[in-house]
Amino acid sequence: MTRPTFKDFKAKALDNPAVREEYEALAAVFAVKRQLIGLRHQAGLTQEQMAERLGTQKSNISRLENLNATHSPKLETIEQYAHQLGYTVQLDFVPFNR
């Protein structure tokens, strides 16, 4: 008997409409956080170094990048983070796929 993969687990979980709705609601926040982490890695910076650039503590950067955090970061915080890495932030509004 083979052990189910994460991909299998995710597919089964998303068959549940309530789980799918919550997953889709969080998708944008997860995407932003993954981008922040990717940009920091691309710049070759640790969380400690990023914290120094932003004049904050490493724990704040960890919380900002944490995919399991219970709150979303402020747009101003995301902009400051991006600017320190040489980026600007653009927002785009798209209609729901209904």
CSV table of N, CA, C and O in Angstrom, one decimal:
chain,number,residue,atom,x,y,z
A,1,MET,N,0.8,-1.2,0.0
A,1,MET,CA,0.0,0.0,0.0
A,1,MET,C,0.9,1.2,0.0
A,1,MET,O,1.8,1.4,0.8
A,2,THR,N,0.6,2.2,-0.9
A,2,THR,CA,1.4,3.4,-1.0
A,2,THR,C,0.8,4.5,-0.1
A,2,THR,O,-0.4,4.5,0.1
A,3,ARG,N,1.7,5.3,0.4
A,3,ARG,CA,1.3,6.4,1.2
A,3,ARG,C,0.8,7.5,0.4
A,3,ARG,O,1.4,7.9,-0.6
A,4,PRO,N,-0.4,8.2,0.7
A,4,PRO,CA,-0.8,9.3,-0.1
A,4,PRO,C,0.1,10.5,0.0
A,4,PRO,O,0.8,10.7,1.0
A,5,THR,N,0.2,11.2,-1.1
A,5,THR,CA,1.1,12.3,-1.2
A,5,THR,C,0.4,13.6,-0.7
A,5,THR,O,-0.9,13.5,-0.6
A,6,PHE,N,1.1,14.6,-0.5
A,6,PHE,CA,0.5,15.9,-0.2
A,6,PHE,C,-0.5,16.4,-1.3
A,6,PHE,O,-1.6,16.9,-1.0
A,7,LYS,N,-0.1,16.1,-2.5
A,7,LYS,CA,-0.9,16.5,-3.7
A,7,LYS,C,-2.3,15.8,-3.6
A,7,LYS,O,-3.3,16.4,-3.9
A,8,ASP,N,-2.2,14.5,-3.3
A,8,ASP,CA,-3.4,13.7,-3.1
A,8,ASP,C,-4.3,14.2,-2.0
A,8,ASP,O,-5.5,14.4,-2.1
A,9,PHE,N,-3.7,14.5,-0.9
A,9,PHE,CA,-4.4,15.1,0.3
A,9,PHE,C,-5.0,16.4,0.0
A,9,PHE,O,-6.2,16.6,0.3
A,10,LYS,N,-4.3,17.3,-0.7
A,10,LYS,CA,-4.8,18.6,-1.1
A,10,LYS,C,-6.0,18.4,-2.0
A,10,LYS,O,-7.0,19.1,-1.8
A,11,ALA,N,-5.9,17.6,-3.0
A,11,ALA,CA,-7.0,17.4,-4.0
A,11,ALA,C,-8.3,16.9,-3.3
A,11,ALA,O,-9.4,17.4,-3.5
A,12,LYS,N,-8.1,15.9,-2.3
A,12,LYS,CA,-9.2,15.4,-1.6
A,12,LYS,C,-9.8,16.5,-0.7
A,12,LYS,O,-11.1,16.6,-0.6
A,13,ALA,N,-9.0,17.3,0.0
A,13,ALA,CA,-9.5,18.3,0.9
A,13,ALA,C,-10.3,19.4,0.1
A,13,ALA,O,-11.3,19.9,0.5
A,14,LEU,N,-9.8,19.7,-1.1
A,14,LEU,CA,-10.4,20.8,-1.9
A,14,LEU,C,-11.7,20.3,-2.6
A,14,LEU,O,-12.5,21.1,-3.1
A,15,ASP,N,-12.0,19.0,-2.5
A,15,ASP,CA,-13.3,18.5,-2.9
A,15,ASP,C,-14.4,19.0,-2.0
A,15,ASP,O,-15.6,19.1,-2.4
A,16,ASN,N,-14.1,19.4,-0.8
A,16,ASN,CA,-15.0,19.9,0.2
A,16,ASN,C,-15.2,21.4,-0.1
A,16,ASN,O,-14.3,22.2,-0.1
A,17,PRO,N,-16.4,21.8,-0.4
A,17,PRO,CA,-16.7,23.2,-0.8
A,17,PRO,C,-16.3,24.2,0.2
A,17,PRO,O,-15.8,25.3,-0.1
A,18,ALA,N,-16.4,23.9,1.5
A,18,ALA,CA,-16.1,24.9,2.6
A,18,ALA,C,-14.5,25.0,2.6
A,18,ALA,O,-14.0,26.1,2.8
A,19,VAL,N,-13.8,23.9,2.5
A,19,VAL,CA,-12.4,24.0,2.5
A,19,VAL,C,-11.9,24.7,1.2
A,19,VAL,O,-11.0,25.6,1.3
A,20,ARG,N,-12.5,24.5,0.1
A,20,ARG,CA,-12.1,25.2,-1.2
A,20,ARG,C,-12.3,26.7,-1.0
A,20,ARG,O,-11.5,27.5,-1.4
A,21,GLU,N,-13.4,27.1,-0.5
A,21,GLU,CA,-13.7,28.5,-0.3
A,21,GLU,C,-12.7,29.2,0.6
A,21,GLU,O,-12.2,30.3,0.3
A,22,GLU,N,-12.3,28.6,1.7
A,22,GLU,CA,-11.3,29.1,2.6
A,22,GLU,C,-10.0,29.2,1.9
A,22,GLU,O,-9.2,30.1,2.1
A,23,TYR,N,-9.6,28.1,1.2
A,23,TYR,CA,-8.3,28.0,0.5
A,23,TYR,C,-8.2,29.2,-0.5
A,23,TYR,O,-7.2,29.9,-0.6
A,24,GLU,N,-9.3,29.4,-1.3
A,24,GLU,CA,-9.3,30.4,-2.3
A,24,GLU,C,-9.2,31.8,-1.6
A,24,GLU,O,-8.6,32.7,-2.2
A,25,ALA,N,-9.9,32.0,-0.5
A,25,ALA,CA,-9.9,33.3,0.2
A,25,ALA,C,-8.5,33.6,0.7
A,25,ALA,O,-8.1,34.8,0.8
A,26,LEU,N,-7.7,32.6,1.0
A,26,LEU,CA,-6.3,32.9,1.6
A,26,LEU,C,-5.3,32.9,0.5
A,26,LEU,O,-4.1,33.2,0.8
A,27,ALA,N,-5.6,32.5,-0.7
A,27,ALA,CA,-4.6,32.4,-1.8
A,27,ALA,C,-3.8,33.7,-2.0
A,27,ALA,O,-2.6,33.6,-2.2
A,28,ALA,N,-4.5,34.8,-2.0
A,28,ALA,CA,-3.7,36.1,-2.3
A,28,ALA,C,-2.7,36.4,-1.2
A,28,ALA,O,-1.6,36.8,-1.5
A,29,VAL,N,-3.1,36.2,0.0
A,29,VAL,CA,-2.2,36.4,1.1
A,29,VAL,C,-1.0,35.5,1.0
A,29,VAL,O,0.2,35.9,1.2
A,30,PHE,N,-1.2,34.2,0.8
A,30,PHE,CA,-0.1,33.2,0.6
A,30,PHE,C,0.8,33.6,-0.5
A,30,PHE,O,2.0,33.5,-0.4
A,31,ALA,N,0.2,34.1,-1.6
A,31,ALA,CA,1.0,34.4,-2.8
A,31,ALA,C,1.9,35.6,-2.5
A,31,ALA,O,3.1,35.6,-2.8
A,32,VAL,N,1.4,36.6,-1.8
A,32,VAL,CA,2.2,37.8,-1.4
A,32,VAL,C,3.4,37.4,-0.5
A,32,VAL,O,4.5,37.8,-0.7
A,33,LYS,N,3.0,36.6,0.5
A,33,LYS,CA,4.1,36.1,1.5
A,33,LYS,C,5.2,35.3,0.8
A,33,LYS,O,6.3,35.5,1.0
A,34,ARG,N,4.7,34.4,-0.1
A,34,ARG,CA,5.7,33.6,-0.9
A,34,ARG,C,6.6,34.5,-1.7
A,34,ARG,O,7.8,34.3,-1.8
A,35,GLN,N,6.0,35.6,-2.3
A,35,GLN,CA,6.8,36.5,-3.1
A,35,GLN,C,7.8,37.3,-2.2
A,35,GLN,O,9.0,37.5,-2.6
A,36,LEU,N,7.4,37.7,-1.0
A,36,LEU,CA,8.3,38.4,-0.1
A,36,LEU,C,9.5,37.6,0.2
A,36,LEU,O,10.6,38.0,0.2
A,37,ILE,N,9.2,36.3,0.6
A,37,ILE,CA,10.3,35.4,0.9
A,37,ILE,C,11.2,35.2,-0.3
A,37,ILE,O,12.4,35.2,-0.1
A,38,GLY,N,10.6,35.0,-1.4
A,38,GLY,CA,11.4,34.8,-2.7
A,38,GLY,C,12.3,36.0,-3.0
A,38,GLY,O,13.5,35.8,-3.4
A,39,LEU,N,11.8,37.2,-2.8
A,39,LEU,CA,12.6,38.4,-3.1
A,39,LEU,C,13.7,38.5,-2.1
A,39,LEU,O,14.8,38.9,-2.5
A,40,ARG,N,13.5,38.2,-0.9
A,40,ARG,CA,14.5,38.3,0.1
A,40,ARG,C,15.6,37.3,-0.1
A,40,ARG,O,16.8,37.6,-0.1
A,41,HIS,N,15.2,36.1,-0.5
A,41,HIS,CA,16.2,35.0,-0.8
A,41,HIS,C,17.0,35.4,-2.0
A,41,HIS,O,18.2,35.2,-2.1
A,42,GLN,N,16.3,36.0,-3.0
A,42,GLN,CA,17.0,36.4,-4.3
A,42,GLN,C,18.0,37.5,-4.0
A,42,GLN,O,19.1,37.5,-4.6
A,43,ALA,N,17.7,38.3,-3.0
A,43,ALA,CA,18.7,39.4,-2.6
A,43,ALA,C,19.8,38.8,-1.7
A,43,ALA,O,20.7,39.5,-1.4
A,44,GLY,N,19.7,37.5,-1.3
A,44,GLY,CA,20.7,36.9,-0.5
A,44,GLY,C,20.7,37.4,0.9
A,44,GLY,O,21.7,37.4,1.6
A,45,LEU,N,19.5,37.8,1.4
A,45,LEU,CA,19.4,38.3,2.8
A,45,LEU,C,18.8,37.3,3.7
A,45,LEU,O,17.8,36.6,3.3
A,46,THR,N,19.2,37.4,5.0
A,46,THR,CA,18.6,36.6,6.0
A,46,THR,C,17.4,37.4,6.6
A,46,THR,O,17.3,38.6,6.3
A,47,GLN,N,16.6,36.8,7.4
A,47,GLN,CA,15.6,37.6,8.1
A,47,GLN,C,16.2,38.6,9.0
A,47,GLN,O,15.7,39.7,9.1
A,48,GLU,N,17.3,38.3,9.6
A,48,GLU,CA,18.0,39.2,10.5
A,48,GLU,C,18.5,40.5,9.7
A,48,GLU,O,18.3,41.6,10.2
A,49,GLN,N,19.0,40.2,8.5
A,49,GLN,CA,19.5,41.3,7.7
A,49,GLN,C,18.3,42.2,7.2
A,49,GLN,O,18.4,43.4,7.2
A,50,MET,N,17.3,41.5,6.9
A,50,MET,CA,16.1,42.3,6.4
A,50,MET,C,15.5,43.1,7.6
A,50,MET,O,15.1,44.3,7.4
A,51,ALA,N,15.5,42.6,8.7
A,51,ALA,CA,15.1,43.3,9.9
A,51,ALA,C,15.9,44.6,10.1
A,51,ALA,O,15.4,45.7,10.4
A,52,GLU,N,17.2,44.4,10.0
A,52,GLU,CA,18.1,45.6,10.2
A,52,GLU,C,17.8,46.7,9.1
A,52,GLU,O,17.7,47.8,9.5
A,53,ARG,N,17.6,46.3,7.9
A,53,ARG,CA,17.2,47.2,6.9
A,53,ARG,C,15.9,48.0,7.2
A,53,ARG,O,15.8,49.1,6.8
A,54,LEU,N,15.0,47.3,7.8
A,54,LEU,CA,13.7,47.9,8.1
A,54,LEU,C,13.6,48.5,9.5
A,54,LEU,O,12.6,49.1,9.8
A,55,GLY,N,14.7,48.4,10.2
A,55,GLY,CA,14.7,49.0,11.5
A,55,GLY,C,13.8,48.3,12.5
A,55,GLY,O,13.1,48.9,13.3
A,56,THR,N,13.7,47.0,12.4
A,56,THR,CA,12.8,46.2,13.2
A,56,THR,C,13.5,45.0,13.8
A,56,THR,O,14.7,44.8,13.6
A,57,GLN,N,12.8,44.1,14.4
A,57,GLN,CA,13.4,42.8,14.9
A,57,GLN,C,13.1,41.7,14.0
A,57,GLN,O,12.1,41.7,13.2
A,58,LYS,N,14.0,40.7,14.1
A,58,LYS,CA,13.9,39.5,13.2
A,58,LYS,C,12.5,38.8,13.4
A,58,LYS,O,11.9,38.3,12.5
A,59,SER,N,12.0,38.8,14.7
A,59,SER,CA,10.7,38.2,14.9
A,59,SER,C,9.6,38.8,14.1
A,59,SER,O,8.7,38.1,13.7
A,60,ASN,N,9.7,40.1,13.9
A,60,ASN,CA,8.7,40.8,13.0
A,60,ASN,C,8.7,40.3,11.6
A,60,ASN,O,7.7,40.2,10.9
A,61,ILE,N,9.9,40.1,11.1
A,61,ILE,CA,10.1,39.6,9.7
A,61,ILE,C,9.6,38.2,9.6
A,61,ILE,O,8.9,37.8,8.7
A,62,SER,N,9.9,37.4,10.6
A,62,SER,CA,9.4,36.0,10.7
A,62,SER,C,7.9,36.0,10.7
A,62,SER,O,7.3,35.2,10.0
A,63,ARG,N,7.3,36.8,11.5
A,63,ARG,CA,5.8,36.9,11.6
A,63,ARG,C,5.2,37.3,10.2
A,63,ARG,O,4.2,36.8,9.8
A,64,LEU,N,5.9,38.3,9.6
A,64,LEU,CA,5.4,38.8,8.3
A,64,LEU,C,5.4,37.8,7.2
A,64,LEU,O,4.5,37.6,6.5
A,65,GLU,N,6.5,36.9,7.2
A,65,GLU,CA,6.6,35.9,6.2
A,65,GLU,C,5.9,34.6,6.5
A,65,GLU,O,5.8,33.7,5.7
A,66,ASN,N,5.4,34.5,7.8
A,66,ASN,CA,4.8,33.2,8.2
A,66,ASN,C,3.5,32.9,7.5
A,66,ASN,O,2.6,33.7,7.6
A,67,LEU,N,3.5,31.8,6.8
A,67,LEU,CA,2.2,31.5,6.0
A,67,LEU,C,1.1,31.1,6.9
A,67,LEU,O,0.0,31.0,6.5
A,68,ASN,N,1.4,30.7,8.2
A,68,ASN,CA,0.4,30.3,9.1
A,68,ASN,C,0.0,31.4,10.1
A,68,ASN,O,-0.8,31.2,11.0
A,69,ALA,N,0.4,32.7,9.8
A,69,ALA,CA,0.1,33.8,10.7
A,69,ALA,C,-1.4,34.0,10.6
A,69,ALA,O,-2.1,33.8,9.6
A,70,THR,N,-2.0,34.5,11.7
A,70,THR,CA,-3.4,34.7,11.8
A,70,THR,C,-3.9,36.1,11.3
A,70,THR,O,-5.0,36.4,11.2
A,71,HIS,N,-2.9,37.0,11.0
A,71,HIS,CA,-3.3,38.3,10.5
A,71,HIS,C,-2.5,38.6,9.2
A,71,HIS,O,-1.5,38.0,8.9
A,72,SER,N,-3.1,39.5,8.4
A,72,SER,CA,-2.4,39.9,7.1
A,72,SER,C,-1.6,41.2,7.4
A,72,SER,O,-2.1,42.0,8.2
A,73,PRO,N,-0.5,41.3,6.7
A,73,PRO,CA,0.3,42.5,6.9
A,73,PRO,C,-0.4,43.7,6.3
A,73,PRO,O,-1.1,43.6,5.4
A,74,LYS,N,0.0,44.9,6.8
A,74,LYS,CA,-0.5,46.1,6.3
A,74,LYS,C,0.2,46.4,4.9
A,74,LYS,O,1.3,46.0,4.7
A,75,LEU,N,-0.5,47.0,4.0
A,75,LEU,CA,0.0,47.4,2.7
A,75,LEU,C,1.3,48.2,2.9
A,75,LEU,O,2.3,48.0,2.2
A,76,GLU,N,1.3,49.1,3.8
A,76,GLU,CA,2.5,50.0,4.1
A,76,GLU,C,3.7,49.1,4.4
A,76,GLU,O,4.8,49.4,4.0
A,77,THR,N,3.5,48.1,5.2
A,77,THR,CA,4.6,47.2,5.6
A,77,THR,C,5.1,46.5,4.4
A,77,THR,O,6.3,46.3,4.2
A,78,ILE,N,4.2,46.0,3.5
A,78,ILE,CA,4.6,45.3,2.3
A,78,ILE,C,5.4,46.2,1.4
A,78,ILE,O,6.4,45.8,0.8
A,79,GLU,N,4.9,47.5,1.3
A,79,GLU,CA,5.6,48.4,0.5
A,79,GLU,C,7.0,48.7,1.0
A,79,GLU,O,8.0,48.8,0.2
A,80,GLN,N,7.2,48.9,2.3
A,80,GLN,CA,8.5,49.2,2.9
A,80,GLN,C,9.4,48.0,2.6
A,80,GLN,O,10.6,48.2,2.3
A,81,TYR,N,8.9,46.8,2.8
A,81,TYR,CA,9.7,45.6,2.6
A,81,TYR,C,10.2,45.5,1.1
A,81,TYR,O,11.4,45.4,0.9
A,82,ALA,N,9.3,45.8,0.2
A,82,ALA,CA,9.6,45.7,-1.2
A,82,ALA,C,10.6,46.8,-1.6
A,82,ALA,O,11.6,46.5,-2.3
A,83,HIS,N,10.4,48.0,-1.1
A,83,HIS,CA,11.3,49.1,-1.4
A,83,HIS,C,12.8,48.8,-0.9
A,83,HIS,O,13.7,49.2,-1.6
A,84,GLN,N,12.9,48.2,0.2
A,84,GLN,CA,14.2,47.8,0.7
A,84,GLN,C,15.0,46.8,-0.2
A,84,GLN,O,16.2,46.7,-0.2
A,85,LEU,N,14.2,46.1,-1.0
A,85,LEU,CA,14.7,45.1,-2.0
A,85,LEU,C,14.8,45.7,-3.4
A,85,LEU,O,15.1,44.9,-4.3
A,86,GLY,N,14.4,47.0,-3.6
A,86,GLY,CA,14.5,47.6,-4.9
A,86,GLY,C,13.2,47.4,-5.7
A,86,GLY,O,13.3,47.4,-7.0
A,87,TYR,N,12.1,47.1,-5.1
A,87,TYR,CA,10.9,46.9,-5.8
A,87,TYR,C,9.8,47.8,-5.4
A,87,TYR,O,9.8,48.4,-4.3
A,88,THR,N,8.8,48.0,-6.2
A,88,THR,CA,7.6,48.7,-5.9
A,88,THR,C,6.4,47.7,-5.9
A,88,THR,O,6.5,46.6,-6.5
A,89,VAL,N,5.3,48.1,-5.3
A,89,VAL,CA,4.2,47.2,-5.2
A,89,VAL,C,3.1,47.7,-6.1
A,89,VAL,O,2.8,48.9,-6.2
A,90,GLN,N,2.5,46.8,-6.9
A,90,GLN,CA,1.3,47.1,-7.7
A,90,GLN,C,0.2,46.2,-7.3
A,90,GLN,O,0.4,45.0,-7.0
A,91,LEU,N,-1.0,46.8,-7.2
A,91,LEU,CA,-2.2,46.0,-6.9
A,91,LEU,C,-3.0,45.9,-8.1
A,91,LEU,O,-3.1,46.8,-9.0
A,92,ASP,N,-3.7,44.8,-8.2
A,92,ASP,CA,-4.6,44.6,-9.4
A,92,ASP,C,-5.9,44.0,-8.8
A,92,ASP,O,-5.9,43.1,-8.0
A,93,PHE,N,-7.0,44.5,-9.3
A,93,PHE,CA,-8.3,44.0,-8.9
A,93,PHE,C,-8.9,43.2,-10.1
A,93,PHE,O,-8.9,43.7,-11.2
A,94,VAL,N,-9.3,42.0,-9.8
A,94,VAL,CA,-9.9,41.1,-10.8
A,94,VAL,C,-11.2,40.6,-10.4
A,94,VAL,O,-11.4,40.4,-9.2
A,95,PRO,N,-12.1,40.4,-11.3
A,95,PRO,CA,-13.5,39.9,-10.9
A,95,PRO,C,-13.4,38.5,-10.4
A,95,PRO,O,-12.5,37.7,-10.8
A,96,PHE,N,-14.3,38.1,-9.5
A,96,PHE,CA,-14.5,36.7,-9.1
A,96,PHE,C,-14.7,35.8,-10.3
A,96,PHE,O,-15.4,36.2,-11.2
A,97,ASN,N,-14.2,34.6,-10.2
A,97,ASN,CA,-14.5,33.6,-11.2
A,97,ASN,C,-15.8,32.8,-10.8
A,97,ASN,O,-15.7,31.8,-10.1
A,98,ARG,N,-16.9,33.4,-11.1
A,98,ARG,CA,-18.1,32.7,-10.7
A,98,ARG,C,-18.9,32.3,-11.9
A,98,ARG,O,-19.0,32.7,-12.9
